[in-house]
Amino acid sequence: MRKLLLFFVAVLCAFIWLNGEDQICSGKENAIRLGTVKLGVKIHILSDHKTESNEANVDSLLNSIDLYAATVSVFAKNLDDQVQLLNRNRDMFYGEIPVERLQEIGNVRWSVNGVLQGGTLLVFRQEEPVWIKIYMSEDGTLFSVDYQELDMQKWANVSCILSGSVTVNPFMFVPKNKDLYNESWKAVRSYQIDSIWPQYQKEALGKYSIPEEVSDWLMNDLKIAFASYCILPYVKNADELAGLKVDEPPMEAYTFLDSIDYSPDVFLKTNTLMSIGWLLQSILDYAGGGFERIGETPVAQWEEMADRKLEPAMKERPKLLLDLLAGMSYVLQIEDGEPLTEIQKKNISDGFTDDIGKIVLAKNDRSLAMRNDKASLQDLIGEEFTLQEYIDRNYAGKPVVVDLWNTWCAPCLSAISQTEDIKHSFAGPDLVFLYVSNESSPAEAWKKQAAKIGGDQVRISMDASDALLAKYGFTGFPSYLFFDRSHKLVHAQTAFPGLKRYGELLDEIAK
């Protein structure tokens, strides 16, 4: 997974720009409001001499290109983005993109023949259409992109910094001198903030510097990532990274949270690689021993409790943060498979003044709509497993999509999330979705995640998994196999092929 993640962020690092200073620094204060953004992308195909190509070459390449817009919910986890395929009219790609904030950072990605080629970060702003021009060679290589005012290299630097912030070695988050844990939590915290935090910034920045135009929200993103990865999971990191059992420190140990800027114009501009949701869940799970779920407690009453609990760590507890924590508590309940009660729905409708409540209720409705997708779980760790024999024995006469994934694989989970709607549009007695994981996915984590995903789920040994990857020439996860009704292999590839190609392959095998 790490290799695939590094490949993905490297592609973004090479081909990323933002969409202009005047869009980033709007005078209108940001807020959580459901809406849409109109997006248009014009593709120019140039010859090797960077002149307009002939019409035949242009049509050939355009027919092979897919463009997607991606956004991330305020309650999403890392790489859990929402992807929408853009419509096409000749060399224009366009769409109306749902967003949750007046301003949020999303991206546009393009693939050629189903293979990811690049992407561009940009600021989506409601009520202001976004227009981009992309210049490509006849083989799909990027030449340049039209953007507004700012130097392109600065935004390439921004993307590399963001990528670096989520790909650092996690073992750096615990002190090398483990005896500090025996001294006190204060000794550990002092070392983490005085030594590890500067080291983390250095690792994230690499050879790049933070452009002044975006220093407020970009530096804040680094703080959010550091708090989520290092500061909040104190006990978890000591156990898993240092091999030590330690006591949970008091809330005073989390004063780093007070260094984060929670003003809407800064806090709501987290990027698609480091979401607010990860910070919110980490606060709820870890800070001060964790927070009780909101349950049927009225929102205002629960937020008063959260405010009091956070007080030793934070001089001010902004209403935006408290609202988001309450919303996240509901979302975690929904993700655990427990729908909202009628009392909770009323509390949500009464308890939020912005659209946080609408986002939570929509997630509940979506979860209920997906509940009919029952999961069949088989743990086959101790048994021999041959994929072809398995599908021939269990799915005679049925087309089968095989999704190789693991619980620790963020790109796997992102792709599974993206395919939810299209999977259900093909749902029926014939088409089988078979999900295969290996024993690198811990049994309990696999059972929990597999039950949420649905479909037929099997967990196999590492030897069987390695043999499966080798047989089909796969290089990692996620990987996919599409078998027709006679179980003849129609297509196989590592990495998600994109929604359009995925749908085309479903059509092909379902005939």
Short mmCIF file of C-alpha atoms in Angstrom, two decimals:
data_model
loop_
_atom_site.label_atom_id
_atom_site.label_comp_id
_atom_site.label_asym_id
_atom_site.label_seq_id
_atom_site.Cartn_x
_atom_site.Cartn_y
_atom_site.Cartn_z
CA MET A 1 0.00 0.00 0.00
CA ARG A 2 2.80 2.41 0.91
CA LYS A 3 4.35 1.96 -2.55
CA LEU A 4 1.01 2.68 -4.23
CA LEU A 5 0.42 5.70 -2.00
CA LEU A 6 3.88 7.03 -2.76
CA PHE A 7 3.23 6.53 -6.48
CA PHE A 8 -0.08 8.37 -6.24
CA VAL A 9 1.30 11.34 -4.33
CA ALA A 10 4.34 11.44 -6.61
CA VAL A 11 2.03 11.82 -9.60
CA LEU A 12 0.18 14.61 -7.83
CA CYS A 13 3.49 16.17 -6.82
CA ALA A 14 4.62 16.31 -10.44
CA PHE A 15 1.43 17.75 -11.88
CA ILE A 16 -0.28 19.96 -9.26
CA TRP A 17 -1.30 23.57 -9.27
CA LEU A 18 -3.81 25.64 -7.34
CA ASN A 19 -6.23 27.98 -8.98
CA GLY A 20 -5.11 31.50 -8.11
CA GLU A 21 -4.45 33.76 -5.16
CA ASP A 22 -7.66 35.69 -5.53
CA GLN A 23 -9.60 32.45 -5.19
CA ILE A 24 -7.59 31.26 -2.20
CA CYS A 25 -7.86 34.50 -0.27
CA SER A 26 -11.51 35.38 -0.74
CA GLY A 27 -12.93 38.12 1.43
CA LYS A 28 -16.07 36.04 2.09
CA GLU A 29 -15.64 33.96 5.23
CA ASN A 30 -15.73 30.26 4.68
CA ALA A 31 -18.51 28.12 6.15
CA ILE A 32 -20.01 24.64 5.96
CA ARG A 33 -22.77 24.98 3.38
CA LEU A 34 -23.98 22.35 0.94
CA GLY A 35 -23.86 23.50 -2.65
CA THR A 36 -22.28 22.89 -6.04
CA VAL A 37 -19.43 24.25 -8.13
CA LYS A 38 -19.49 24.36 -11.91
CA LEU A 39 -16.24 23.03 -13.33
CA GLY A 40 -14.98 23.25 -16.91
CA VAL A 41 -11.73 21.83 -18.27
CA LYS A 42 -10.54 22.38 -21.84
CA ILE A 43 -7.93 19.99 -23.23
CA HIS A 44 -5.49 21.19 -25.89
CA ILE A 45 -3.54 18.46 -27.71
CA LEU A 46 -0.19 19.66 -29.03
CA SER A 47 2.36 18.03 -31.29
CA ASP A 48 5.97 17.50 -30.25
CA HIS A 49 6.64 21.01 -31.51
CA LYS A 50 3.88 22.29 -29.17
CA THR A 51 1.63 23.29 -32.04
CA GLU A 52 -1.98 22.22 -32.40
CA SER A 53 -2.20 18.58 -33.54
CA ASN A 54 -4.25 17.38 -36.47
CA GLU A 55 -7.88 16.51 -35.84
CA ALA A 56 -7.41 12.73 -36.11
CA ASN A 57 -4.72 12.69 -33.41
CA VAL A 58 -6.79 14.97 -31.20
CA ASP A 59 -9.91 12.79 -31.46
CA SER A 60 -7.93 9.63 -30.78
CA LEU A 61 -6.39 10.95 -27.58
CA LEU A 62 -9.55 12.67 -26.33
CA ASN A 63 -11.46 9.41 -26.71
CA SER A 64 -8.95 7.76 -24.36
CA ILE A 65 -9.02 10.50 -21.67
CA ASP A 66 -11.25 10.50 -18.59
CA LEU A 67 -11.37 13.44 -16.19
CA TYR A 68 -12.59 13.27 -12.61
CA ALA A 69 -13.29 15.84 -9.92
CA ALA A 70 -12.55 14.82 -6.33
CA THR A 71 -13.61 16.40 -3.05
CA VAL A 72 -13.38 15.25 0.56
CA SER A 73 -16.13 15.46 3.15
CA VAL A 74 -15.38 17.26 6.41
CA PHE A 75 -16.01 13.89 8.11
CA ALA A 76 -13.95 11.76 5.72
CA LYS A 77 -10.85 9.79 6.66
CA ASN A 78 -7.58 9.97 4.75
CA LEU A 79 -7.88 9.29 1.00
CA ASP A 80 -11.61 8.74 1.44
CA ASP A 81 -12.55 11.13 -1.34
CA GLN A 82 -15.71 11.53 -3.38
CA VAL A 83 -14.99 11.25 -7.10
CA GLN A 84 -17.21 12.35 -9.98
CA LEU A 85 -16.60 11.55 -13.63
CA LEU A 86 -16.82 14.72 -15.75
CA ASN A 87 -18.99 14.86 -18.87
CA ARG A 88 -17.35 15.50 -22.23
CA ASN A 89 -18.27 17.53 -25.30
CA ARG A 90 -15.39 17.26 -27.80
CA ASP A 91 -12.39 18.85 -26.04
CA MET A 92 -14.44 20.25 -23.13
CA PHE A 93 -14.96 18.31 -19.91
CA TYR A 94 -17.49 19.67 -17.46
CA GLY A 95 -19.59 18.89 -14.41
CA GLU A 96 -21.46 20.31 -11.44
CA ILE A 97 -19.53 19.18 -8.37
CA PRO A 98 -21.25 18.77 -4.97
CA VAL A 99 -19.32 20.52 -2.18
CA GLU A 100 -19.80 20.97 1.55
CA ARG A 101 -18.04 24.29 2.07
CA LEU A 102 -18.22 27.74 0.52
CA GLN A 103 -14.54 27.21 -0.31
CA GLU A 104 -12.75 23.88 -0.26
CA ILE A 105 -9.70 22.34 -1.80
CA GLY A 106 -10.41 19.54 -4.23
CA ASN A 107 -8.69 18.28 -7.32
CA VAL A 108 -9.10 17.27 -10.93
CA ARG A 109 -7.47 14.02 -12.08
CA TRP A 110 -7.06 12.65 -15.56
CA SER A 111 -6.39 9.18 -16.84
CA VAL A 112 -5.43 7.92 -20.30
CA ASN A 113 -6.75 4.47 -21.19
CA GLY A 114 -7.66 3.93 -17.55
CA VAL A 115 -4.19 4.77 -16.19
CA LEU A 116 -3.79 7.75 -13.87
CA GLN A 117 -1.57 10.37 -15.51
CA GLY A 118 -1.82 13.40 -13.24
CA GLY A 119 -3.94 15.77 -11.24
CA THR A 120 -4.36 19.37 -10.25
CA LEU A 121 -5.33 20.72 -6.85
CA LEU A 122 -7.64 23.70 -6.97
CA VAL A 123 -10.00 25.72 -4.84
CA PHE A 124 -13.68 25.06 -5.45
CA ARG A 125 -15.79 28.12 -4.66
CA GLN A 126 -19.56 28.06 -4.70
CA GLU A 127 -21.25 30.43 -7.16
CA GLU A 128 -17.99 30.97 -9.07
CA PRO A 129 -17.33 28.60 -12.01
CA VAL A 130 -13.84 27.12 -12.22
CA TRP A 131 -12.16 27.00 -15.63
CA ILE A 132 -8.90 25.25 -16.46
CA LYS A 133 -6.93 24.73 -19.67
CA ILE A 134 -4.65 21.70 -19.88
CA TYR A 135 -2.08 21.28 -22.64
CA MET A 136 -1.02 17.70 -23.44
CA SER A 137 1.16 15.96 -25.98
CA GLU A 138 -0.23 13.38 -28.38
CA ASP A 139 0.88 10.56 -26.05
CA GLY A 140 -0.90 12.09 -23.04
CA THR A 141 2.12 13.78 -21.45
CA LEU A 142 1.36 17.09 -19.76
CA PHE A 143 2.94 20.22 -21.22
CA SER A 144 1.34 22.92 -19.09
CA VAL A 145 -1.86 24.21 -17.55
CA ASP A 146 -3.45 27.65 -17.55
CA TYR A 147 -3.91 29.04 -14.06
CA GLN A 148 -4.41 32.49 -12.59
CA GLU A 149 -1.55 34.80 -11.64
CA LEU A 150 0.55 32.62 -9.36
CA ASP A 151 3.77 30.93 -10.33
CA MET A 152 3.17 27.30 -11.27
CA GLN A 153 6.29 26.08 -9.47
CA LYS A 154 5.01 27.40 -6.15
CA TRP A 155 1.94 25.21 -6.38
CA ALA A 156 4.00 22.21 -7.42
CA ASN A 157 5.97 22.84 -4.22
CA VAL A 158 2.72 22.96 -2.22
CA SER A 159 1.64 19.57 -3.54
CA CYS A 160 4.97 17.99 -2.67
CA ILE A 161 4.79 19.38 0.88
CA LEU A 162 1.26 18.01 1.32
CA SER A 163 2.40 14.65 0.01
CA GLY A 164 5.37 14.65 2.35
CA SER A 165 3.14 15.38 5.34
CA VAL A 166 1.32 12.03 5.01
CA THR A 167 4.19 9.77 3.91
CA VAL A 168 6.71 10.23 6.71
CA ASN A 169 7.99 7.21 8.63
CA PRO A 170 5.54 6.71 11.55
CA PHE A 171 8.32 5.49 13.86
CA MET A 172 9.59 9.07 14.03
CA PHE A 173 6.59 9.92 16.25
CA VAL A 174 7.97 8.13 19.33
CA PRO A 175 11.12 9.24 21.21
CA LYS A 176 14.25 7.24 20.45
CA ASN A 177 14.96 7.24 24.19
CA LYS A 178 12.11 5.08 25.48
CA ASP A 179 13.05 5.86 29.08
CA LEU A 180 11.25 9.18 28.65
CA TYR A 181 7.96 7.28 28.99
CA ASN A 182 9.09 6.13 32.45
CA GLU A 183 9.88 9.68 33.51
CA SER A 184 6.51 11.28 32.75
CA TRP A 185 4.14 12.21 29.98
CA LYS A 186 5.53 15.74 30.31
CA ALA A 187 9.00 14.53 29.32
CA VAL A 188 7.58 12.72 26.29
CA ARG A 189 5.49 15.69 25.22
CA SER A 190 8.35 18.11 25.64
CA TYR A 191 10.54 15.95 23.40
CA GLN A 192 7.79 15.50 20.80
CA ILE A 193 7.05 19.21 20.50
CA ASP A 194 10.64 20.46 20.81
CA SER A 195 12.33 17.80 18.67
CA ILE A 196 9.91 15.64 16.71
CA TRP A 197 7.67 18.48 15.52
CA PRO A 198 10.58 20.40 13.89
CA GLN A 199 11.84 17.12 12.42
CA TYR A 200 8.37 16.35 11.04
CA GLN A 201 8.19 19.77 9.37
CA LYS A 202 11.62 19.21 7.84
CA GLU A 203 10.58 15.78 6.51
CA ALA A 204 7.32 17.16 5.08
CA LEU A 205 8.95 20.17 3.42
CA GLY A 206 11.90 18.28 1.98
CA LYS A 207 13.70 20.66 -0.35
CA TYR A 208 10.63 22.90 -0.76
CA SER A 209 9.57 26.09 1.01
CA ILE A 210 6.05 27.13 1.93
CA PRO A 211 4.76 29.88 -0.41
CA GLU A 212 3.75 32.95 1.55
CA GLU A 213 0.39 33.15 -0.28
CA VAL A 214 -0.82 29.89 1.28
CA SER A 215 1.27 29.74 4.45
CA ASP A 216 -1.75 30.08 6.76
CA TRP A 217 -3.74 27.01 5.71
CA LEU A 218 -0.76 24.93 4.55
CA MET A 219 1.06 25.29 7.87
CA ASN A 220 -2.22 24.53 9.61
CA ASP A 221 -2.54 21.33 7.60
CA LEU A 222 0.87 20.24 8.84
CA LYS A 223 -0.23 20.89 12.43
CA ILE A 224 -3.45 18.92 11.87
CA ALA A 225 -1.48 15.99 10.45
CA PHE A 226 1.08 16.08 13.29
CA ALA A 227 -1.65 16.24 15.94
CA SER A 228 -3.47 13.31 14.32
CA TYR A 229 -0.40 11.12 13.86
CA CYS A 230 1.79 11.99 16.87
CA ILE A 231 0.12 14.05 19.60
CA LEU A 232 -3.31 12.43 19.98
CA PRO A 233 -2.55 8.66 19.79
CA TYR A 234 -0.15 8.81 22.76
CA VAL A 235 -0.97 5.36 24.19
CA LYS A 236 -1.48 3.73 20.80
CA ASN A 237 1.87 4.94 19.45
CA ALA A 238 3.69 3.87 22.60
CA ASP A 239 2.20 0.40 22.24
CA GLU A 240 2.48 -0.14 18.48
CA LEU A 241 5.62 1.88 17.67
CA ALA A 242 7.65 1.71 20.89
CA GLY A 243 6.39 -1.60 22.27
CA LEU A 244 5.46 -0.07 25.63
CA LYS A 245 2.35 -0.14 27.80
CA VAL A 246 1.79 3.34 29.24
CA ASP A 247 -0.95 5.16 31.12
CA GLU A 248 -3.25 7.61 29.37
CA PRO A 249 -2.01 11.16 30.08
CA PRO A 250 -4.39 13.90 31.31
CA MET A 251 -6.00 16.40 28.97
CA GLU A 252 -3.15 18.84 29.74
CA ALA A 253 -0.96 16.62 27.56
CA TYR A 254 -2.82 17.75 24.44
CA THR A 255 -2.10 21.48 24.48
CA PHE A 256 -0.66 21.18 20.94
CA LEU A 257 -4.33 21.29 19.83
CA ASP A 258 -4.36 24.93 20.90
CA SER A 259 -1.75 25.78 18.25
CA ILE A 260 -4.13 24.82 15.42
CA ASP A 261 -6.06 27.66 13.74
CA TYR A 262 -9.78 26.81 13.83
CA SER A 263 -10.98 29.92 11.99
CA PRO A 264 -13.19 28.81 9.06
CA ASP A 265 -11.04 30.41 6.34
CA VAL A 266 -8.05 28.37 7.47
CA PHE A 267 -9.39 25.24 9.16
CA LEU A 268 -11.84 24.28 6.41
CA LYS A 269 -9.13 24.28 3.73
CA THR A 270 -7.60 20.94 4.55
CA ASN A 271 -6.51 19.00 1.50
CA THR A 272 -7.58 15.67 0.01
CA LEU A 273 -4.58 13.88 1.56
CA MET A 274 -5.14 15.08 5.14
CA SER A 275 -8.78 15.50 6.08
CA ILE A 276 -10.38 17.23 9.05
CA GLY A 277 -12.19 13.98 9.79
CA TRP A 278 -9.00 12.23 10.82
CA LEU A 279 -8.27 14.94 13.40
CA LEU A 280 -11.86 14.88 14.69
CA GLN A 281 -11.89 11.11 15.15
CA SER A 282 -8.47 11.20 16.81
CA ILE A 283 -9.69 13.80 19.32
CA LEU A 284 -12.80 11.74 20.08
CA ASP A 285 -10.84 8.48 20.40
CA TYR A 286 -7.75 9.58 22.28
CA ALA A 287 -7.73 13.02 23.94
CA GLY A 288 -8.06 12.69 27.71
CA GLY A 289 -8.93 9.02 27.35
CA GLY A 290 -11.53 9.67 24.68
CA PHE A 291 -15.03 11.17 24.54
CA GLU A 292 -18.34 9.43 25.12
CA ARG A 293 -20.42 9.12 21.97
CA ILE A 294 -23.17 11.67 21.71
CA GLY A 295 -25.97 9.10 21.66
CA GLU A 296 -29.34 10.73 22.32
CA THR A 297 -27.86 13.62 24.30
CA PRO A 298 -28.94 16.99 22.83
CA VAL A 299 -26.18 18.62 20.79
CA ALA A 300 -25.82 21.69 23.02
CA GLN A 301 -25.58 19.56 26.17
CA TRP A 302 -22.94 17.24 24.64
CA GLU A 303 -20.94 20.22 23.39
CA GLU A 304 -20.93 21.73 26.89
CA MET A 305 -19.38 18.48 28.14
CA ALA A 306 -16.82 18.48 25.30
CA ASP A 307 -15.99 22.13 25.99
CA ARG A 308 -15.30 21.43 29.67
CA LYS A 309 -13.21 18.38 28.85
CA LEU A 310 -11.07 20.23 26.30
CA GLU A 311 -10.53 23.27 28.53
CA PRO A 312 -7.25 22.07 30.13
CA ALA A 313 -5.75 21.64 26.64
CA MET A 314 -7.21 24.68 24.86
CA LYS A 315 -7.63 28.27 25.97
CA GLU A 316 -10.53 28.65 23.53
CA ARG A 317 -12.78 25.91 22.19
CA PRO A 318 -14.30 27.34 19.00
CA LYS A 319 -17.95 26.58 18.23
CA LEU A 320 -16.97 25.27 14.78
CA LEU A 321 -14.72 22.64 16.36
CA LEU A 322 -17.35 21.60 18.92
CA ASP A 323 -20.01 21.33 16.20
CA LEU A 324 -17.73 19.21 14.04
CA LEU A 325 -16.85 16.94 16.97
CA ALA A 326 -20.55 16.40 17.68
CA GLY A 327 -21.20 15.69 14.01
CA MET A 328 -18.27 13.28 13.87
CA SER A 329 -19.62 11.40 16.89
CA TYR A 330 -22.86 10.77 14.97
CA VAL A 331 -20.93 9.76 11.84
CA LEU A 332 -18.84 7.20 13.76
CA GLN A 333 -22.05 5.64 15.07
CA ILE A 334 -23.42 5.41 11.53
CA GLU A 335 -20.16 3.90 10.24
CA ASP A 336 -20.37 1.28 12.98
CA GLY A 337 -23.64 0.13 11.43
CA GLU A 338 -25.98 1.74 13.98
CA PRO A 339 -28.54 4.01 12.27
CA LEU A 340 -29.70 7.21 13.90
CA THR A 341 -32.74 7.03 16.17
CA GLU A 342 -35.70 9.36 15.74
CA ILE A 343 -34.59 11.25 18.87
CA GLN A 344 -31.12 11.70 17.39
CA LYS A 345 -32.56 12.95 14.09
CA LYS A 346 -34.56 15.59 15.97
CA ASN A 347 -31.51 16.56 18.04
CA ILE A 348 -29.51 16.97 14.84
CA SER A 349 -32.18 19.10 13.18
CA ASP A 350 -32.42 21.32 16.26
CA GLY A 351 -28.74 21.37 17.22
CA PHE A 352 -26.85 22.77 14.23
CA THR A 353 -27.15 26.20 12.62
CA ASP A 354 -25.08 25.37 9.54
CA ASP A 355 -25.26 22.31 7.26
CA ILE A 356 -23.39 19.89 9.51
CA GLY A 357 -26.70 18.31 10.44
CA LYS A 358 -27.71 17.88 6.80
CA ILE A 359 -24.39 16.16 6.05
CA VAL A 360 -24.88 13.76 8.97
CA LEU A 361 -28.48 12.95 8.01
CA ALA A 362 -27.46 12.34 4.40
CA LYS A 363 -24.77 9.89 5.58
CA ASN A 364 -27.40 8.09 7.64
CA ASP A 365 -29.75 7.84 4.65
CA ARG A 366 -26.94 6.50 2.46
CA SER A 367 -25.99 3.92 5.07
CA LEU A 368 -29.57 2.71 5.31
CA ALA A 369 -29.80 2.45 1.52
CA MET A 370 -26.69 0.24 1.49
CA ARG A 371 -27.77 -2.05 4.33
CA ASN A 372 -29.30 -4.59 1.96
CA ASP A 373 -25.80 -5.31 0.65
CA LYS A 374 -25.19 -8.21 3.02
CA ALA A 375 -21.67 -9.47 3.46
CA SER A 376 -20.64 -13.13 3.35
CA LEU A 377 -17.38 -13.57 5.30
CA GLN A 378 -15.08 -16.58 5.02
CA ASP A 379 -11.74 -16.68 6.80
CA LEU A 380 -9.69 -19.23 4.83
CA ILE A 381 -6.28 -18.54 6.39
CA GLY A 382 -5.66 -22.19 7.24
CA GLU A 383 -6.83 -23.56 3.89
CA GLU A 384 -5.41 -23.82 0.40
CA PHE A 385 -6.88 -21.23 -1.94
CA THR A 386 -6.85 -21.14 -5.72
CA LEU A 387 -8.93 -18.30 -7.14
CA GLN A 388 -10.00 -20.00 -10.37
CA GLU A 389 -11.12 -23.13 -8.54
CA TYR A 390 -12.96 -21.03 -5.96
CA ILE A 391 -15.02 -19.04 -8.45
CA ASP A 392 -15.70 -22.12 -10.63
CA ARG A 393 -16.99 -24.00 -7.59
CA ASN A 394 -19.09 -21.20 -6.10
CA TYR A 395 -20.27 -19.03 -9.00
CA ALA A 396 -21.02 -21.28 -11.95
CA GLY A 397 -22.47 -19.29 -14.87
CA LYS A 398 -22.05 -15.95 -13.11
CA PRO A 399 -19.70 -13.07 -14.00
CA VAL A 400 -17.30 -12.23 -11.18
CA VAL A 401 -15.40 -9.07 -10.24
CA VAL A 402 -12.48 -9.82 -7.92
CA ASP A 403 -11.21 -6.93 -5.78
CA LEU A 404 -7.90 -7.59 -4.01
CA TRP A 405 -7.73 -5.27 -1.01
CA ASN A 406 -6.60 -5.01 2.61
CA THR A 407 -7.78 -3.09 5.64
CA TRP A 408 -4.54 -1.06 5.83
CA CYS A 409 -4.66 -0.06 2.14
CA ALA A 410 -6.05 3.48 1.90
CA PRO A 411 -6.22 3.46 -1.95
CA CYS A 412 -8.17 0.19 -1.72
CA LEU A 413 -10.76 1.70 0.62
CA SER A 414 -10.96 4.87 -1.47
CA ALA A 415 -11.68 2.85 -4.62
CA ILE A 416 -14.27 0.72 -2.82
CA SER A 417 -16.01 3.89 -1.66
CA GLN A 418 -15.98 5.31 -5.19
CA THR A 419 -17.59 2.18 -6.65
CA GLU A 420 -20.48 1.94 -4.18
CA ASP A 421 -23.03 3.62 -6.44
CA ILE A 422 -21.98 1.94 -9.67
CA LYS A 423 -21.82 -1.44 -7.93
CA HIS A 424 -25.38 -1.13 -6.76
CA SER A 425 -26.59 -0.01 -10.19
CA PHE A 426 -25.38 -3.39 -11.48
CA ALA A 427 -26.56 -5.35 -8.46
CA GLY A 428 -28.56 -8.48 -9.22
CA PRO A 429 -28.57 -12.26 -8.93
CA ASP A 430 -25.88 -12.73 -11.58
CA LEU A 431 -23.01 -10.30 -11.04
CA VAL A 432 -20.75 -11.33 -8.15
CA PHE A 433 -18.42 -8.95 -6.27
CA LEU A 434 -15.71 -11.04 -4.60
CA TYR A 435 -13.35 -9.23 -2.22
CA VAL A 436 -10.09 -11.00 -1.34
CA SER A 437 -7.82 -9.92 1.54
CA ASN A 438 -4.85 -11.62 3.15
CA GLU A 439 -3.69 -12.19 6.72
CA SER A 440 -1.87 -8.84 6.79
CA SER A 441 -5.37 -7.53 7.53
CA PRO A 442 -5.94 -8.33 11.25
CA ALA A 443 -8.89 -10.67 11.67
CA GLU A 444 -11.09 -8.39 13.77
CA ALA A 445 -10.37 -5.32 11.64
CA TRP A 446 -11.11 -7.38 8.52
CA LYS A 447 -14.43 -8.65 9.88
CA LYS A 448 -15.54 -5.14 10.80
CA GLN A 449 -14.48 -3.49 7.53
CA ALA A 450 -15.64 -6.36 5.30
CA ALA A 451 -19.09 -6.30 6.90
CA LYS A 452 -19.40 -2.61 5.97
CA ILE A 453 -18.30 -3.19 2.38
CA GLY A 454 -20.64 -6.12 1.69
CA GLY A 455 -20.35 -8.67 -1.08
CA ASP A 456 -18.54 -11.98 -0.79
CA GLN A 457 -15.46 -11.56 1.38
CA VAL A 458 -12.62 -14.05 1.80
CA ARG A 459 -9.40 -13.76 3.79
CA ILE A 460 -6.49 -15.93 2.66
CA SER A 461 -2.95 -16.72 3.77
CA MET A 462 0.07 -14.68 2.74
CA ASP A 463 1.38 -17.62 0.70
CA ALA A 464 -1.88 -17.90 -1.20
CA SER A 465 -1.97 -14.13 -1.67
CA ASP A 466 1.61 -14.00 -2.96
CA ALA A 467 0.85 -16.81 -5.41
CA LEU A 468 -2.26 -14.99 -6.62
CA LEU A 469 -0.38 -11.74 -7.18
CA ALA A 470 2.41 -13.57 -9.01
CA LYS A 471 0.05 -15.51 -11.26
CA TYR A 472 -1.59 -12.38 -12.63
CA GLY A 473 1.48 -10.16 -12.56
CA PHE A 474 0.07 -7.81 -9.93
CA THR A 475 2.42 -5.40 -8.17
CA GLY A 476 0.31 -4.57 -5.11
CA PHE A 477 -3.08 -3.48 -3.85
CA PRO A 478 -5.69 -2.71 -4.96
CA SER A 479 -5.78 -5.09 -7.94
CA TYR A 480 -8.74 -6.24 -10.00
CA LEU A 481 -9.83 -9.21 -12.10
CA PHE A 482 -12.94 -9.30 -14.29
CA PHE A 483 -14.25 -12.76 -15.27
CA ASP A 484 -17.14 -13.33 -17.72
CA ARG A 485 -19.90 -15.92 -17.25
CA SER A 486 -17.66 -18.75 -18.40
CA HIS A 487 -14.99 -17.45 -16.00
CA LYS A 488 -12.68 -16.45 -18.78
CA LEU A 489 -10.47 -13.58 -17.65
CA VAL A 490 -11.49 -10.41 -19.49
CA HIS A 491 -9.26 -7.87 -17.76
CA ALA A 492 -6.73 -7.69 -14.91
CA GLN A 493 -4.80 -4.73 -13.49
CA THR A 494 -3.20 -3.22 -10.42
CA ALA A 495 -4.61 0.18 -9.32
CA PHE A 496 -8.17 1.36 -9.72
CA PRO A 497 -9.04 1.75 -13.44
CA GLY A 498 -11.36 4.74 -12.90
CA LEU A 499 -15.13 4.82 -12.68
CA LYS A 500 -15.76 4.95 -16.43
CA ARG A 501 -13.51 2.00 -17.26
CA TYR A 502 -14.79 0.08 -14.24
CA GLY A 503 -18.38 0.50 -15.48
CA GLU A 504 -17.40 -0.52 -19.01
CA LEU A 505 -15.81 -3.72 -17.70
CA LEU A 506 -18.93 -4.51 -15.66
CA ASP A 507 -20.99 -4.12 -18.81
CA GLU A 508 -18.63 -6.37 -20.72
CA ILE A 509 -18.62 -9.29 -18.30
CA ALA A 510 -22.35 -9.04 -17.49
CA LYS A 511 -23.45 -9.70 -21.11
#
